[in-house]
Amino acid sequence: MHAKVLSKLGNNGFKAAQRFPQLRLKPREHAKITAHRRSSLLFDSFEPKSLEYAVNDVQSGGVVEVRRSDDKMIALGFFEPQYNRVDVFDLTPKQVTSLPTVSDDFFIARLHDSWDRRKRLLQQSRNNTYRVCNGYVDGIPSLYVDHFSDCFLRIIATSAGAERLLPSIIEFFRCRGAEEILIDSPTLGDAEKITLVKPSIPMPRVYVEGGIRHMWLPDSVRIPTTENRYLLHPAYRRARQMLRDLGRDKKVLCINDRSAGASLYAVSTAKWVTCVEEDSVFTEWTRENLIANHSPVIFSQRCEMVQSSILNFTKEETYDVVYIENHPNTLCSLEQWTKTLKHLMSHKLAGVGTIIIMSQETAPLAIEDMKRVNKHEPATRKNIAQAIRDAGDDFNLRVRFLRAFSPSYDYPLLPEGESIAFSLVYLIEGPAIE
């Protein structure tokens, strides 16, 4: 079955080679790579004649040599005309003794290396849910692989160059036990799902984070990547895990909690957990995950599910801990965050002594290429900080910043890069003193 899906990509892998078409930079533009470690170069950085040749003769996603204006080679990259850029994947050292042989195996070796590093570290904490490849930082621009278990993965290729590697990457994971893979790529679309193996002895379709089991996507479901809230967001792992300690013997409120990720940590130690979810499908999915881990008895004694938008949710109770996760449509922009925080304070759902954990991303799944152009410009870290201060001022409350989380080890960044996904933790203190 998966061969039929992959046939749409054609026989388009990278044949082993050391020399490639050349693109020459304008004078001084090479500093963007050599000094600032830029992962991509816009077409404006190249000489027009050099670029004109490449546009006519180089296949989309093909490999090109990036050369300085004095013709010295400085990098190799994918030629991506649909984004008007070149994605750099290999920097040439000052003393060139030999050029790398670029092929599918060249990139698979990088993927194997990044997976091995994460696996050694993260599985020690009983965790098999993490990002295996995070694009350019792991040496394969525009390729993102989320590992939910040895059986279940999600592969996102946002460019033509990364998409050409898909057959080899899928075969790599098939040989290591993968059974089902979600795929998002320009040719295959954003809701493709392929089944590699149908086991003769059916096993539980689950994956694990921090020792807690989560159910894998239902068989019948096909949903676009940016709308898929059935699965955990690995980037928020550290913020979720805080709830096991912060929520001990306390009342916890979880809002937009994907796959009950935060609620499951909280239920294990908290006095009471309330989960608020607007969508009926995901409300039921959250309930199923909670019951699958803690049984109906514990669920009824310690937890409740409320299907409601947060702006319509009220209760005569002040929570000790509030966990809020962004939503691509209803909780994304600065305005939406400000309204939500003011609603919590005005209805005394959050009051003096409440700890608020806010998880946000400025692009879906922390992938810049998937950022959509719409009226809801995602709030930045500074925006979120300003929103909670403004909400506190409106109700004469002080808020104190406790700490911030960027994603953990499996979401590496360049030294100058700013995290696309983050979590902020604040404490609401007593009335502000004039």
Tab-separated table of C-alpha atoms in Angstrom, residues 27 44 51 57 80 94 109 115 126 142 152 178 189 193 231 256 286 319 344 361 392 407 418 424:
chain	number	residue	atom	x	y	z
A	27	PRO	CA	30.062	40.678	-3.094
A	44	ASP	CA	18.389	38.240	-3.771
A	51	LEU	CA	20.599	32.670	-10.675
A	57	ASP	CA	18.466	24.229	-15.555
A	80	GLU	CA	14.254	25.762	-3.615
A	94	LYS	CA	38.718	26.714	4.721
A	109	ALA	CA	23.774	8.890	8.070
A	115	TRP	CA	18.316	9.850	16.323
A	126	ARG	CA	11.015	6.408	30.104
A	142	SER	CA	13.247	21.458	5.993
A	152	PHE	CA	4.637	5.305	15.023
A	178	ALA	CA	7.975	1.374	12.036
A	189	GLY	CA	-0.312	16.726	0.994
A	193	LYS	CA	-0.879	8.198	6.391
A	231	LEU	CA	-1.149	13.732	19.467
A	256	ASN	CA	-6.479	23.065	25.388
A	286	THR	CA	-8.887	13.518	26.259
A	319	TYR	CA	-7.332	26.977	41.005
A	344	LEU	CA	-9.349	33.794	34.274
A	361	GLU	CA	4.431	28.491	19.481
A	392	GLY	CA	-2.798	41.692	36.333
A	407	PRO	CA	11.977	22.919	24.025
A	418	GLU	CA	15.196	32.142	18.958
A	424	LEU	CA	6.400	30.692	30.506
